[in-house]
Short mmCIF file of C-alpha atoms in Angstrom, two decimals:
data_model
loop_
_atom_site.label_atom_id
_atom_site.label_comp_id
_atom_site.label_asym_id
_atom_site.label_seq_id
_atom_site.Cartn_x
_atom_site.Cartn_y
_atom_site.Cartn_z
CA MET A 1 22.22 -15.06 14.81
CA PRO A 2 25.67 -13.56 15.31
CA SER A 3 25.63 -13.93 19.11
CA ASP A 4 25.46 -17.73 18.97
CA PRO A 5 29.16 -18.72 18.64
CA PRO A 6 30.45 -16.59 21.56
CA ILE A 7 28.08 -18.29 23.99
CA LYS A 8 29.02 -21.79 22.96
CA SER A 9 32.71 -21.11 23.08
CA GLU A 10 32.39 -19.40 26.43
CA ASP A 11 30.42 -22.16 28.15
CA ARG A 12 33.50 -24.31 28.40
CA PRO A 13 36.09 -21.65 29.34
CA ASP A 14 33.72 -20.72 32.16
CA ARG A 15 34.61 -23.98 33.87
CA GLY A 16 38.34 -23.61 33.45
CA ILE A 17 38.30 -20.01 34.51
CA GLY A 18 40.71 -20.47 37.38
CA GLY A 19 43.47 -21.55 35.04
CA GLN A 20 42.76 -19.00 32.37
CA ALA A 21 42.11 -15.84 34.36
CA ARG A 22 45.48 -16.03 36.08
CA SER A 23 47.20 -16.31 32.75
CA GLY A 24 46.43 -12.75 31.79
CA ASP A 25 43.20 -12.05 29.93
CA ARG A 26 41.24 -11.26 33.04
CA GLY A 27 39.47 -8.25 31.57
CA MET A 28 38.26 -10.27 28.59
CA THR A 29 36.86 -13.00 30.82
CA GLY A 30 35.19 -10.50 33.08
CA LEU A 31 33.53 -8.88 30.10
CA VAL A 32 32.26 -12.22 28.85
CA ILE A 33 31.00 -13.20 32.30
CA GLY A 34 29.16 -9.90 32.45
CA ILE A 35 27.58 -10.40 29.06
CA ASN A 36 26.76 -14.07 29.53
CA PRO A 37 23.68 -13.72 31.80
CA LEU A 38 22.28 -11.07 29.49
CA ILE A 39 22.60 -13.32 26.46
CA SER A 40 21.17 -16.32 28.24
CA TRP A 41 18.28 -14.18 29.48
CA ILE A 42 17.64 -13.07 25.93
CA ARG A 43 17.79 -16.67 24.77
CA ARG A 44 15.37 -17.81 27.44
CA ASN A 45 12.94 -15.09 26.50
CA ILE A 46 13.41 -15.20 22.75
CA MET A 47 9.77 -14.27 22.24
CA GLU A 48 10.33 -11.15 24.23
CA LEU A 49 13.32 -10.21 22.10
CA LYS A 50 11.06 -10.40 19.07
CA GLU A 51 8.55 -8.23 20.84
CA VAL A 52 11.21 -5.73 21.85
CA ILE A 53 12.21 -5.34 18.23
CA PHE A 54 8.56 -4.99 17.28
CA ILE A 55 8.10 -2.23 19.83
CA MET A 56 11.21 -0.46 18.57
CA ILE A 57 9.98 -0.59 14.97
CA ALA A 58 6.54 0.60 16.01
CA LEU A 59 7.97 3.49 18.03
CA THR A 60 10.24 4.46 15.13
CA THR A 61 7.28 4.47 12.79
CA VAL A 62 5.04 6.56 15.02
CA VAL A 63 7.71 9.03 16.11
CA SER A 64 8.94 9.65 12.59
CA GLY A 65 5.32 9.92 11.46
CA TRP A 66 4.91 12.69 13.99
CA LEU A 67 8.13 14.33 12.79
CA VAL A 68 6.71 14.34 9.24
CA VAL A 69 3.88 16.58 10.33
CA SER A 70 5.76 18.70 12.86
CA LEU A 71 9.15 19.56 11.36
CA LYS A 72 9.50 22.98 9.80
CA ASN A 73 12.03 22.24 7.11
CA ILE A 74 10.17 20.35 4.42
CA ILE A 75 13.17 18.33 3.35
CA HIS A 76 13.59 17.11 6.93
CA SER A 77 10.00 16.01 7.01
CA ALA A 78 10.51 14.23 3.69
CA PHE A 79 13.39 12.28 5.21
CA ALA A 80 11.29 11.54 8.29
CA LEU A 81 8.70 10.13 5.90
CA LEU A 82 11.41 7.89 4.50
CA VAL A 83 12.04 6.50 8.00
CA THR A 84 8.30 5.98 8.38
CA PHE A 85 8.24 3.98 5.15
CA PHE A 86 11.06 1.81 6.46
CA GLY A 87 9.16 1.27 9.70
CA VAL A 88 5.98 0.29 7.91
CA GLY A 89 8.06 -2.14 5.84
CA GLY A 90 9.34 -3.71 9.07
CA LEU A 91 5.80 -3.97 10.38
CA PHE A 92 4.86 -5.74 7.14
CA VAL A 93 7.55 -8.31 7.91
CA TYR A 94 5.94 -8.96 11.29
CA VAL A 95 2.64 -9.97 9.66
CA GLY A 96 4.43 -12.37 7.32
CA ALA A 97 4.15 -10.13 4.28
CA ASP A 98 7.66 -10.35 2.89
CA PHE A 99 6.68 -9.43 -0.66
CA LEU A 100 4.84 -6.38 0.63
CA ALA A 101 7.86 -5.30 2.62
CA ALA A 102 10.06 -5.52 -0.48
CA THR A 103 7.45 -3.70 -2.55
CA GLN A 104 7.18 -1.00 0.10
CA ILE A 105 10.92 -0.39 0.02
CA LEU A 106 11.11 -0.46 -3.78
CA ILE A 107 8.06 1.63 -4.63
CA TYR A 108 7.93 4.11 -1.80
CA ILE A 109 11.56 4.66 -1.03
CA GLY A 110 12.85 4.06 -4.53
CA GLY A 111 10.05 5.80 -6.37
CA VAL A 112 7.81 8.08 -4.39
CA MET A 113 10.53 9.55 -2.18
CA ILE A 114 12.69 10.41 -5.19
CA LEU A 115 9.70 12.09 -6.83
CA VAL A 116 8.93 14.05 -3.68
CA LEU A 117 12.53 15.17 -3.28
CA PHE A 118 12.64 16.26 -6.93
CA ALA A 119 9.41 18.19 -6.48
CA ILE A 120 10.79 19.93 -3.40
CA MET A 121 13.94 20.91 -5.24
CA LEU A 122 12.07 22.02 -8.38
CA SER A 123 9.47 24.07 -6.57
CA GLU A 124 9.81 26.60 -3.78
CA GLY A 125 12.80 26.93 -1.50
CA VAL A 126 13.53 24.36 1.13
CA TYR A 127 13.33 26.77 4.03
CA ASN A 128 9.93 28.31 4.14
CA ILE A 129 8.86 29.33 7.56
CA SER A 130 5.13 29.90 7.29
CA LEU A 131 4.15 26.27 7.15
CA PHE A 132 1.07 26.15 9.32
CA HIS A 133 -2.34 27.67 8.91
CA ARG A 134 -2.95 29.74 12.01
CA ALA A 135 -6.71 29.71 11.55
CA ARG A 136 -6.91 25.98 11.34
CA VAL A 137 -5.17 25.13 14.58
CA LEU A 138 -8.41 24.49 16.50
CA PRO A 139 -9.93 21.92 14.12
CA ALA A 140 -6.51 20.37 13.74
CA LEU A 141 -6.14 19.93 17.49
CA LEU A 142 -9.65 18.49 17.54
CA VAL A 143 -8.56 15.97 14.91
CA LEU A 144 -5.35 15.21 16.76
CA GLY A 145 -7.11 14.78 20.11
CA ALA A 146 -10.55 13.40 19.48
CA LEU A 147 -9.98 11.16 16.50
CA PRO A 148 -7.25 8.95 18.05
CA TYR A 149 -9.29 8.78 21.27
CA ILE A 150 -12.39 7.52 19.48
CA LEU A 151 -10.32 5.12 17.39
CA PHE A 152 -8.54 3.73 20.50
CA ARG A 153 -11.86 3.18 22.24
CA VAL A 154 -13.22 1.32 19.22
CA ILE A 155 -10.04 -0.70 18.76
CA MET A 156 -9.79 -1.76 22.38
CA GLU A 157 -13.45 -2.49 22.99
CA ALA A 158 -14.56 -4.13 19.78
CA SER A 159 -14.35 -7.90 19.64
CA TRP A 160 -12.23 -8.51 16.57
CA HIS A 161 -12.50 -11.78 14.78
CA VAL A 162 -9.01 -13.21 15.12
CA ARG A 163 -8.08 -16.43 13.41
CA SER A 164 -7.01 -19.07 15.90
CA GLY A 165 -3.23 -19.45 16.04
CA ALA A 166 -2.57 -16.12 14.38
CA GLY A 167 0.18 -13.84 15.64
CA GLY A 168 2.93 -14.68 18.05
CA GLU A 169 5.11 -17.58 17.26
CA GLU A 170 3.43 -18.76 14.08
CA VAL A 171 4.74 -16.96 11.02
CA MET A 172 2.62 -17.46 7.96
CA GLY A 173 4.33 -20.23 6.11
CA GLY A 174 4.88 -20.67 2.44
CA ASN A 175 5.72 -18.35 -0.37
CA THR A 176 3.59 -15.24 -0.30
CA THR A 177 4.97 -14.07 -3.63
CA GLN A 178 3.64 -17.16 -5.38
CA THR A 179 0.26 -16.84 -3.70
CA ILE A 180 -0.02 -13.15 -4.51
CA GLY A 181 0.90 -13.83 -8.14
CA GLY A 182 -1.75 -16.51 -8.36
CA LEU A 183 -4.37 -14.25 -6.80
CA LEU A 184 -3.46 -11.30 -9.06
CA LEU A 185 -3.82 -13.33 -12.22
CA GLY A 186 -6.77 -15.36 -10.97
CA GLU A 187 -9.31 -13.93 -8.61
CA TYR A 188 -8.22 -10.29 -8.88
CA LEU A 189 -7.60 -10.17 -12.63
CA LEU A 190 -10.09 -7.37 -13.30
CA PRO A 191 -8.78 -5.00 -10.58
CA PHE A 192 -5.27 -5.80 -11.75
CA GLU A 193 -6.08 -4.73 -15.31
CA VAL A 194 -7.92 -1.64 -14.09
CA ILE A 195 -4.89 -0.69 -11.99
CA SER A 196 -2.61 -1.12 -14.98
CA VAL A 197 -4.83 1.13 -17.11
CA LEU A 198 -4.84 3.64 -14.25
CA LEU A 199 -1.06 3.57 -14.05
CA LEU A 200 -0.84 4.18 -17.80
CA SER A 201 -3.25 7.10 -17.58
CA ALA A 202 -1.35 8.54 -14.62
CA LEU A 203 1.87 8.29 -16.62
CA VAL A 204 0.37 10.00 -19.65
CA GLY A 205 -1.42 12.56 -17.50
CA SER A 206 1.63 13.64 -15.56
CA VAL A 207 3.68 13.90 -18.75
CA VAL A 208 0.97 16.05 -20.34
CA LEU A 209 0.71 18.27 -17.25
CA ILE A 210 4.40 19.02 -17.24
CA ARG A 211 4.96 19.12 -20.98
CA LYS A 212 2.30 21.65 -21.83
CA GLU A 213 4.04 24.34 -19.85
CA VAL A 214 7.38 23.64 -21.46
CA GLY A 215 5.82 23.88 -24.93
CA LYS A 216 4.17 27.19 -24.10
CA ARG A 217 7.34 28.63 -22.69
CA ARG A 218 9.26 27.63 -25.76
CA GLY A 219 6.52 29.22 -27.90
CA LYS A 220 6.86 32.45 -25.95
CA ALA A 221 10.58 32.51 -26.36
CA ALA A 222 10.41 31.91 -30.08
CA MET B 1 -1.30 -10.35 26.45
CA ASN B 2 0.69 -10.69 23.30
CA ILE B 3 2.18 -7.44 22.09
CA ILE B 4 2.21 -8.37 18.41
CA SER B 5 -1.55 -8.37 18.08
CA LEU B 6 -4.17 -6.98 15.78
CA GLN B 7 -4.91 -4.19 18.23
CA SER B 8 -1.37 -2.84 18.25
CA TYR B 9 -1.35 -2.76 14.46
CA LEU B 10 -4.65 -0.94 14.43
CA ILE B 11 -3.37 1.58 16.98
CA ILE B 12 -0.23 2.26 14.94
CA SER B 13 -2.20 2.82 11.79
CA ALA B 14 -4.76 4.96 13.64
CA LEU B 15 -1.90 7.18 14.82
CA LEU B 16 -0.43 7.38 11.32
CA PHE B 17 -3.86 8.25 9.93
CA SER B 18 -4.37 11.00 12.49
CA PHE B 19 -0.94 12.47 11.78
CA GLY B 20 -1.64 12.44 8.05
CA LEU B 21 -4.99 14.14 8.54
CA PHE B 22 -3.33 16.71 10.81
CA ALA B 23 -0.77 17.46 8.09
CA ILE B 24 -3.47 17.80 5.45
CA ILE B 25 -5.43 20.22 7.61
CA THR B 26 -2.65 22.42 8.92
CA ARG B 27 0.10 22.50 6.33
CA LYS B 28 0.42 25.34 3.87
CA ASN B 29 2.94 23.84 1.52
CA ALA B 30 1.27 21.58 -1.06
CA ILE B 31 4.10 19.05 -0.89
CA SER B 32 3.63 18.73 2.87
CA VAL B 33 -0.03 17.99 2.23
CA LEU B 34 1.10 15.27 -0.16
CA LEU B 35 3.35 13.83 2.56
CA GLY B 36 0.34 13.61 4.90
CA PHE B 37 -1.59 11.89 2.13
CA GLU B 38 1.19 9.31 1.83
CA LEU B 39 0.99 8.69 5.58
CA ILE B 40 -2.74 8.01 5.28
CA MET B 41 -2.21 5.60 2.38
CA ASN B 42 0.45 3.75 4.40
CA ALA B 43 -1.93 3.45 7.35
CA ALA B 44 -4.61 1.95 5.11
CA GLY B 45 -2.17 -0.55 3.62
CA LEU B 46 -0.91 -1.51 7.07
CA ASN B 47 -4.48 -2.17 8.21
CA PHE B 48 -5.15 -4.40 5.21
CA ALA B 49 -1.97 -6.42 5.80
CA ALA B 50 -2.68 -6.77 9.53
CA PHE B 51 -6.25 -7.95 8.98
CA SER B 52 -5.14 -10.40 6.33
CA HIS B 53 -2.64 -11.91 8.77
CA PHE B 54 -4.73 -11.99 11.90
CA SER B 55 -8.18 -12.91 10.64
CA ASP B 56 -7.91 -14.50 7.22
CA SER B 57 -6.31 -17.76 6.24
CA VAL B 58 -5.70 -16.64 2.64
CA ILE B 59 -3.71 -13.49 1.97
CA HIS B 60 -6.38 -11.51 0.13
CA GLY B 61 -5.57 -8.43 2.20
CA GLN B 62 -2.00 -8.32 0.93
CA VAL B 63 -3.26 -8.11 -2.66
CA PHE B 64 -5.29 -5.07 -1.67
CA THR B 65 -2.23 -3.54 -0.06
CA ILE B 66 -0.45 -3.92 -3.39
CA PHE B 67 -3.34 -2.15 -5.10
CA ILE B 68 -3.10 0.62 -2.51
CA ILE B 69 0.63 1.01 -3.09
CA ALA B 70 0.08 1.20 -6.85
CA LEU B 71 -2.70 3.76 -6.40
CA ALA B 72 -0.59 5.88 -4.05
CA ALA B 73 2.37 5.83 -6.46
CA ALA B 74 0.21 6.85 -9.43
CA GLU B 75 -1.57 9.56 -7.49
CA SER B 76 1.60 11.01 -6.05
CA ALA B 77 3.11 11.17 -9.56
CA VAL B 78 0.07 13.08 -10.84
CA ILE B 79 -0.09 15.33 -7.79
CA LEU B 80 3.59 16.22 -8.04
CA ALA B 81 3.15 16.98 -11.74
CA LEU B 82 0.25 19.26 -10.81
CA ILE B 83 2.29 20.97 -8.11
CA ILE B 84 5.18 21.66 -10.46
CA SER B 85 2.82 22.85 -13.16
CA VAL B 86 1.10 25.20 -10.70
CA TYR B 87 4.49 26.43 -9.52
CA GLN B 88 5.53 27.22 -13.07
CA LYS B 89 2.30 29.15 -13.58
CA MET B 90 1.89 30.96 -10.26
CA ASP B 91 5.36 30.91 -8.70
CA THR B 92 4.11 29.46 -5.43
CA VAL B 93 3.11 26.16 -3.88
CA GLN B 94 1.49 27.64 -0.78
CA ILE B 95 -2.08 26.45 -1.04
CA ASP B 96 -3.59 29.57 0.46
CA GLU B 97 -1.96 31.77 -2.15
CA ILE B 98 -3.32 29.78 -5.08
CA ASP B 99 -6.64 31.59 -5.18
CA SER B 100 -7.12 32.83 -8.74
CA LEU B 101 -10.56 31.20 -8.87
CA LYS B 102 -11.66 33.29 -5.89
CA GLY B 103 -14.07 36.09 -6.84
#
């Protein structure tokens, strides 16, 4: 934590403040005295600092998720989706899923976002105004109003089975990467192989979808 | 009450899911629909990770989140290939203008 050394070095000068403040750096000392209670408060409530960061990440995720669906310029909403991916990665960290957070950054931001941006550039213009279906506003508002309400009711009233000691201070110990590797090649070997076949077929399929058109166009030109 | 709880994770992913569904319903541009689809996939993965942390001692849920990420990547690659292919054929990606199957 970068804020640690200033506190320790300032605890002692606090005592000898009468000698030091007269010697000139009064503004510096005043600044440090002003910051000191804040830092010690944060240190006392270190759990709350963690929660504050959690709330900030959650708010970033939700707000940028809303921007994805509400912005008019499609490239802006693509970048808002990038922020959402980062936020979800941070939320993964809070449930002790470090490997998932890294995978989220690598796959979504490194892969999917690049694909989406390429598709936006290769297809229609960036600024198209008529984004929303006028006729579908009513069912959409129904979805946006009723669905979260029902889900909140269910989430708040259901009695979830929560493992004792989960959440809060205890972070899941150990190496999740090792455990996930063991599970992928042990218990989940069949889904793993199916996923790899699916990835291969998606690769071949997308190449075929794009390539056919190019071949035809070249045939026309020739 | 602890803020970092299962309920707050479920609420976040419920919101993301609703936003994604809203985008799929209202958007005209096919790529925007794909963005809403990605939001829904992220919400599902977040739910799996949260449940695996809060109510399971082994991290089976995280493995499923990896499967979801792989599925979403493969599907978005295919969908984007389809969108570009449709754009080359019909010169539009507005989904209400792609109606050549309509009688």
